[in-house]
Structures are given as structure tokens and as C-alpha cells.
Amino acid sequence: KMNQTTETLIKSKFLVLLGHLFLVIVLYYTREDNIYAGVKKDARPSDSEFENAEASMLSCLSFMVGFLLFELAVLFIGMTINFDSVSIASVFFHGVGVLALIWFYLLNWNYLVIWYIFAFGSFIPFAVELASVLFTRLIFKLRY
């Protein structure tokens, strides 16, 4: 049986991952505001500068969705459910990422800022989760 701390961490991790995924989906549909914040004022959606900015933002959002879905899958499988330190790190980094994405959305930050948010709020927790999965599979040879 899991202790109370582990149960709370798993619930928190699930909620923060869903919140992060929800915000990324919202940003997908409202990305033009952030793109216009980073390109010339008279840019049109057909301009190459706008298209490059949109491609950059879509790439980042796609990576975020992929990493979040991986982490949700690992959570549902339960491979790292007993690593409280991994869950704490995940909740912290995703929580900061969620707050940054809220500010990014509300304040219409430049589209390039999303890459910094991605690095801190998505890539680091993904790397920690991936390392813990590999640690579990390779070192302990656990089967799930």
C-alpha cells in the first residue's frame, strides 16, 4: 500500500500534467497573438517572417505535447510511481512551466520566449522521467 505522501504526489503530478497539456492546446489555437508580438507590426500571415515564427512556435508546442503524453503514459503505467523525488521534481518544473505559460498567454509575450519555457517546464521534467524509466528498466530489470 502506498503512503499518503506518494498518493498526494501522484495526484498532484497528474493534475499539473493535465493543466500543462491544456495550456499547450490553448496556445496552439491562440498562437497568432504571440507571433505578432515578435514580428514586425505590418507582418501578414503570408510573409516569410510570420511563417518562420509560426513554424518555430508549432515545433515547440509539438515537442511539449509529445513530452507531456510520454510523461502521462509513464504515470499511467506506473513505472516511476515509487520515486517520490522524481514526482516532486516533475510537479515543481511543470508547475513553474504552467505559471510561465499562463503569463505567456495573458501578457502576449514574444513567441521565442516559449522555447525557454519549454526548456525549463517540459524538457527538464521529461529528461528526469526518461532517466528514471531507463534506470528502472536497465538497472533493476523490472518488467511491467
XYZ file of N, CA and C in Angstrom:
432
model
N 0.841 -1.187 0.000
C 0.000 0.000 0.000
C 0.882 1.245 0.000
N 0.465 2.245 -0.789
C 1.219 3.498 -0.873
C 0.969 4.346 0.368
N 1.997 5.095 0.743
C 1.792 6.010 1.856
C 1.099 7.278 1.361
N 0.680 8.093 2.291
C -0.105 9.295 1.969
C 0.684 10.280 1.102
N 1.974 10.409 1.356
C 2.800 11.337 0.584
C 2.860 10.929 -0.885
N 3.078 9.662 -1.138
C 3.150 9.180 -2.516
C 1.823 9.372 -3.232
N 0.716 9.075 -2.548
C -0.606 9.264 -3.156
C -0.837 10.723 -3.528
N -0.475 11.629 -2.631
C -0.653 13.059 -2.893
C 0.223 13.518 -4.051
N 1.457 13.038 -4.094
C 2.360 13.414 -5.187
C 1.852 12.918 -6.538
N 1.327 11.715 -6.575
C 0.824 11.164 -7.837
C -0.385 11.960 -8.315
N -1.282 12.296 -7.402
C -2.449 13.109 -7.769
C -2.019 14.490 -8.251
N -1.072 15.090 -7.549
C -0.575 16.414 -7.938
C 0.108 16.362 -9.300
N 0.895 15.335 -9.516
C 1.595 15.184 -10.792
C 0.591 15.038 -11.935
N -0.443 14.236 -11.728
C -1.464 14.048 -12.753
C -2.158 15.366 -13.077
N -2.540 16.105 -12.049
C -3.250 17.368 -12.274
C -2.373 18.408 -12.963
N -1.120 18.509 -12.557
C -0.242 19.512 -13.167
C 0.094 19.127 -14.613
N 0.219 17.837 -14.902
C 0.444 17.407 -16.284
C -0.764 17.718 -17.163
N -1.967 17.469 -16.644
C -3.173 17.793 -17.413
C -3.314 19.293 -17.621
N -3.009 20.076 -16.584
C -3.057 21.529 -16.717
C -2.072 22.033 -17.751
N -0.889 21.477 -17.734
C 0.150 21.857 -18.697
C -0.305 21.511 -20.121
N -0.845 20.313 -20.294
C -1.328 19.889 -21.610
C -2.468 20.784 -22.089
N -3.373 21.121 -21.197
C -4.489 22.006 -21.546
C -3.984 23.365 -22.023
N -3.020 23.936 -21.311
C -2.478 25.237 -21.704
C -1.755 25.180 -23.046
N -1.062 24.107 -23.305
C -0.382 23.965 -24.594
C -1.411 23.906 -25.722
N -2.515 23.209 -25.500
C -3.574 23.147 -26.513
C -4.200 24.522 -26.716
N -4.422 25.261 -25.637
C -4.955 26.627 -25.755
C -3.993 27.497 -26.557
N -2.702 27.383 -26.277
C -1.710 28.181 -27.003
C -1.649 27.818 -28.481
N -1.939 26.585 -28.802
C -1.965 26.190 -30.215
C -3.015 27.000 -30.975
N -4.169 27.192 -30.359
C -5.258 27.899 -31.034
C -5.152 29.421 -30.939
N -4.324 29.929 -30.039
C -4.199 31.383 -29.875
C -2.785 31.865 -30.179
N -2.043 31.131 -30.960
C -0.624 31.429 -31.179
C -0.371 32.714 -31.947
N -1.322 33.181 -32.722
C -1.097 34.375 -33.542
C -0.765 35.604 -32.702
N -1.393 35.747 -31.539
C -1.116 36.904 -30.685
C 0.353 36.952 -30.287
N 0.904 35.809 -29.919
C 2.306 35.763 -29.519
C 3.246 35.909 -30.709
N 2.822 35.440 -31.854
C 3.642 35.596 -33.057
C 3.709 37.067 -33.445
N 2.565 37.753 -33.414
C 2.559 39.177 -33.752
C 3.383 39.996 -32.760
N 3.541 39.504 -31.533
C 4.368 40.209 -30.553
C 5.853 40.134 -30.908
N 6.229 39.197 -31.784
C 7.639 39.024 -32.114
C 8.023 39.368 -33.534
N 7.050 39.685 -34.370
C 7.360 40.054 -35.756
C 6.996 41.517 -35.973
N 7.327 42.022 -37.144
C 7.005 43.417 -37.456
C 5.499 43.644 -37.369
N 5.131 44.842 -37.018
C 3.714 45.168 -36.833
C 2.895 44.991 -38.109
N 3.512 45.214 -39.251
C 2.765 45.115 -40.506
C 2.892 43.733 -41.163
N 3.378 42.745 -40.423
C 3.544 41.401 -40.980
C 2.181 40.761 -41.244
N 2.143 39.994 -42.309
C 0.923 39.276 -42.676
C 1.194 37.777 -42.544
N 0.143 36.989 -42.360
C 0.359 35.534 -42.248
C 1.055 34.905 -43.452
N 1.055 35.569 -44.579
C 1.726 35.013 -45.762
C 3.203 35.404 -45.851
N 3.661 36.320 -45.008
C 5.067 36.740 -45.017
C 5.962 35.619 -44.499
N 7.184 35.578 -45.006
C 8.112 34.521 -44.587
C 8.490 34.659 -43.114
N 8.598 35.899 -42.635
C 8.922 36.101 -41.217
C 7.823 35.512 -40.334
N 6.583 35.760 -40.685
C 5.453 35.222 -39.927
C 5.423 33.697 -40.020
N 5.649 33.170 -41.208
C 5.638 31.715 -41.393
C 6.747 31.039 -40.596
N 7.931 31.648 -40.561
C 9.033 31.099 -39.762
C 8.710 31.143 -38.278
N 8.110 32.242 -37.835
C 7.729 32.363 -36.429
C 6.674 31.324 -36.069
N 5.710 31.143 -36.955
C 4.665 30.151 -36.692
C 5.238 28.736 -36.677
N 6.146 28.444 -37.580
C 6.785 27.124 -37.604
C 7.579 26.878 -36.327
N 8.260 27.905 -35.839
C 9.020 27.784 -34.598
C 8.093 27.491 -33.421
N 7.012 28.245 -33.341
C 6.087 28.056 -32.227
C 5.385 26.703 -32.318
N 4.988 26.293 -33.512
C 4.344 24.989 -33.672
C 5.296 23.846 -33.339
N 6.560 23.997 -33.674
C 7.553 22.976 -33.326
C 7.666 22.832 -31.819
N 7.754 23.951 -31.145
C 7.872 23.923 -29.688
C 6.631 23.308 -29.053
N 5.461 23.725 -29.500
C 4.217 23.180 -28.955
C 4.104 21.680 -29.227
N 4.567 21.236 -30.382
C 4.531 19.807 -30.707
C 5.451 19.008 -29.790
N 6.646 19.528 -29.548
C 7.548 18.868 -28.602
C 6.910 18.796 -27.218
N 6.289 19.886 -26.794
C 5.645 19.897 -25.481
C 4.573 18.820 -25.388
N 3.721 18.732 -26.394
C 2.656 17.725 -26.380
C 3.253 16.323 -26.332
N 4.258 16.065 -27.139
C 4.896 14.753 -27.142
C 5.499 14.391 -25.798
N 6.211 15.327 -25.204
C 6.828 15.066 -23.905
C 5.776 14.864 -22.822
N 4.719 15.671 -22.851
C 3.657 15.533 -21.856
C 2.926 14.204 -22.002
N 2.659 13.785 -23.222
C 1.993 12.494 -23.434
C 2.877 11.339 -22.967
N 4.182 11.447 -23.186
C 5.102 10.428 -22.680
C 5.029 10.350 -21.156
N 5.067 11.506 -20.508
C 5.024 11.514 -19.045
C 3.697 10.994 -18.512
N 2.601 11.325 -19.180
C 1.302 10.788 -18.767
C 1.260 9.271 -18.951
N 1.818 8.766 -20.038
C 1.853 7.319 -20.264
C 2.665 6.619 -19.182
N 3.807 7.185 -18.834
C 4.636 6.599 -17.777
C 3.885 6.628 -16.447
N 3.153 7.699 -16.200
C 2.372 7.797 -14.966
C 1.283 6.727 -14.935
N 0.582 6.527 -16.046
C -0.479 5.520 -16.096
C 0.074 4.104 -15.980
N 1.233 3.865 -16.576
C 1.859 2.545 -16.468
C 2.343 2.306 -15.044
N 2.821 3.355 -14.395
C 3.253 3.248 -13.006
C 4.706 2.870 -12.826
N 5.521 3.082 -13.844
C 6.927 2.678 -13.752
C 7.707 3.468 -12.711
N 7.400 4.740 -12.557
C 8.168 5.582 -11.636
C 7.310 6.056 -10.466
N 6.270 5.309 -10.178
C 5.313 5.748 -9.168
C 5.926 5.778 -7.760
N 6.940 4.978 -7.519
C 7.544 4.929 -6.188
C 8.737 5.854 -6.017
N 9.080 6.605 -7.048
C 10.179 7.560 -6.951
C 9.614 8.925 -6.571
N 9.514 9.172 -5.277
C 8.936 10.437 -4.810
C 9.745 11.640 -5.272
N 11.059 11.511 -5.319
C 11.888 12.647 -5.741
C 11.626 13.009 -7.205
N 11.367 12.020 -8.041
C 11.034 12.283 -9.447
C 9.689 12.996 -9.532
N 8.734 12.559 -8.724
C 7.416 13.205 -8.723
C 7.495 14.637 -8.217
N 8.298 14.870 -7.192
C 8.464 16.234 -6.672
C 9.085 17.128 -7.737
N 10.120 16.637 -8.402
C 10.760 17.422 -9.465
C 9.779 17.699 -10.593
N 9.005 16.702 -10.965
C 8.032 16.869 -12.044
C 6.976 17.900 -11.686
N 6.435 17.810 -10.486
C 5.414 18.775 -10.056
C 6.001 20.181 -10.018
N 7.220 20.320 -9.524
C 7.846 21.639 -9.454
C 8.064 22.231 -10.846
N 8.753 21.492 -11.714
C 9.077 22.028 -13.039
C 7.833 22.264 -13.883
N 6.890 21.333 -13.835
C 5.654 21.546 -14.598
C 4.823 22.674 -13.998
N 4.837 22.800 -12.683
C 4.117 23.912 -12.052
C 4.672 25.256 -12.477
N 5.988 25.376 -12.481
C 6.615 26.616 -12.957
C 6.319 26.818 -14.442
N 6.343 25.732 -15.207
C 6.013 25.819 -16.628
C 4.587 26.277 -16.865
N 3.658 25.784 -16.059
C 2.254 26.199 -16.177
C 2.115 27.683 -15.874
N 2.746 28.137 -14.805
C 2.684 29.569 -14.472
C 3.284 30.420 -15.587
N 4.408 29.991 -16.125
C 5.038 30.746 -17.212
C 4.157 30.757 -18.460
N 3.505 29.636 -18.756
C 2.612 29.592 -19.918
C 1.391 30.485 -19.726
N 0.904 30.573 -18.499
C -0.217 31.483 -18.223
C 0.209 32.917 -18.497
N 1.392 33.303 -18.003
C 1.887 34.663 -18.258
C 2.143 34.868 -19.750
N 2.702 33.858 -20.398
C 2.962 33.912 -21.836
C 1.668 34.189 -22.598
N 0.612 33.527 -22.194
C -0.688 33.683 -22.853
C -1.324 35.036 -22.529
N -1.366 35.385 -21.265
C -2.069 36.602 -20.844
C -1.351 37.882 -21.248
N -0.025 37.876 -21.221
C 0.738 39.090 -21.498
C 1.236 39.168 -22.942
N 0.858 38.197 -23.759
C 1.266 38.165 -25.170
C 2.770 38.366 -25.344
N 3.541 37.512 -24.688
C 4.983 37.576 -24.822
C 5.401 37.182 -26.238
N 6.612 37.575 -26.599
C 7.213 37.216 -27.883
C 7.209 35.692 -28.036
N 6.936 35.223 -29.231
C 6.831 33.781 -29.480
C 8.114 33.020 -29.148
N 9.272 33.666 -29.199
C 10.535 32.981 -28.914
C 10.685 32.600 -27.439
N 9.971 33.286 -26.568
C 10.060 33.002 -25.131
C 9.578 31.590 -24.821
N 8.701 31.066 -25.669
C 8.160 29.730 -25.394
C 9.254 28.662 -25.391
N 10.351 28.899 -26.107
C 11.446 27.927 -26.103
C 12.131 27.868 -24.740
N 12.222 28.990 -24.044
C 12.788 28.994 -22.691
C 11.846 28.288 -21.724
N 10.557 28.545 -21.887
C 9.565 27.860 -21.056
C 9.621 26.356 -21.326
N 9.768 25.996 -22.589
C 9.881 24.586 -22.962
C 11.085 23.933 -22.285
N 12.222 24.599 -22.325
C 13.443 24.031 -21.750
C 13.279 23.762 -20.260
N 12.698 24.723 -19.541
C 12.581 24.578 -18.092
C 11.355 23.771 -17.692
N 10.231 23.999 -18.357
C 8.973 23.401 -17.917
C 8.597 22.101 -18.588
N 9.289 21.719 -19.656
C 8.953 20.465 -20.341
C 10.160 19.549 -20.530
N 11.275 20.106 -21.019
C 12.414 19.244 -21.319
C 13.055 18.676 -20.052
N 13.265 19.507 -19.044
C 13.904 19.015 -17.811
C 13.071 17.916 -17.153
N 11.749 18.112 -16.940
C 10.992 17.005 -16.336
C 10.924 15.766 -17.233
N 10.882 15.975 -18.552
C 10.907 14.834 -19.475
C 12.213 14.064 -19.330
N 13.327 14.773 -19.277
C 14.632 14.123 -19.150
C 14.745 13.365 -17.829
N 14.233 13.953 -16.751
C 14.256 13.278 -15.449
C 13.387 12.024 -15.491
N 12.212 12.143 -16.083
C 11.304 10.994 -16.198
C 11.919 9.895 -17.065
N 12.501 10.281 -18.181
C 13.141 9.310 -19.068
C 14.311 8.621 -18.367
N 15.105 9.390 -17.638
C 16.231 8.805 -16.907
C 15.744 7.819 -15.850
N 14.658 8.156 -15.161
C 14.143 7.242 -14.138
C 13.550 5.980 -14.763
N 12.922 6.115 -15.935
C 12.410 4.931 -16.638
C 13.570 4.039 -17.068
N 14.604 4.633 -17.646
C 15.769 3.854 -18.066
C 16.468 3.220 -16.872
N 16.544 3.961 -15.775
C 17.138 3.428 -14.549
C 16.349 2.214 -14.075
N 15.037 2.339 -14.090
C 14.181 1.243 -13.651
C 14.328 0.027 -14.563
N 14.315 0.256 -15.864
C 14.358 -0.856 -16.818
C 15.750 -1.483 -16.928
N 16.789 -0.672 -16.966
C 18.123 -1.205 -17.232
C 18.840 -1.706 -15.983
N 18.704 -0.980 -14.899
C 19.437 -1.355 -13.694
C 18.727 -2.470 -12.935
N 17.443 -2.304 -12.719
C 16.710 -3.278 -11.915
C 16.048 -4.371 -12.748
N 16.018 -4.211 -14.055
C 15.414 -5.202 -14.954
C 13.981 -5.537 -14.533
N 13.255 -4.504 -14.123
C 11.864 -4.712 -13.726
C 10.998 -4.857 -14.966
N 10.016 -5.702 -14.897
C 9.095 -5.888 -16.020
C 7.734 -5.330 -15.644
N 7.188 -4.584 -16.601
C 5.857 -4.016 -16.397
C 4.961 -4.457 -17.518
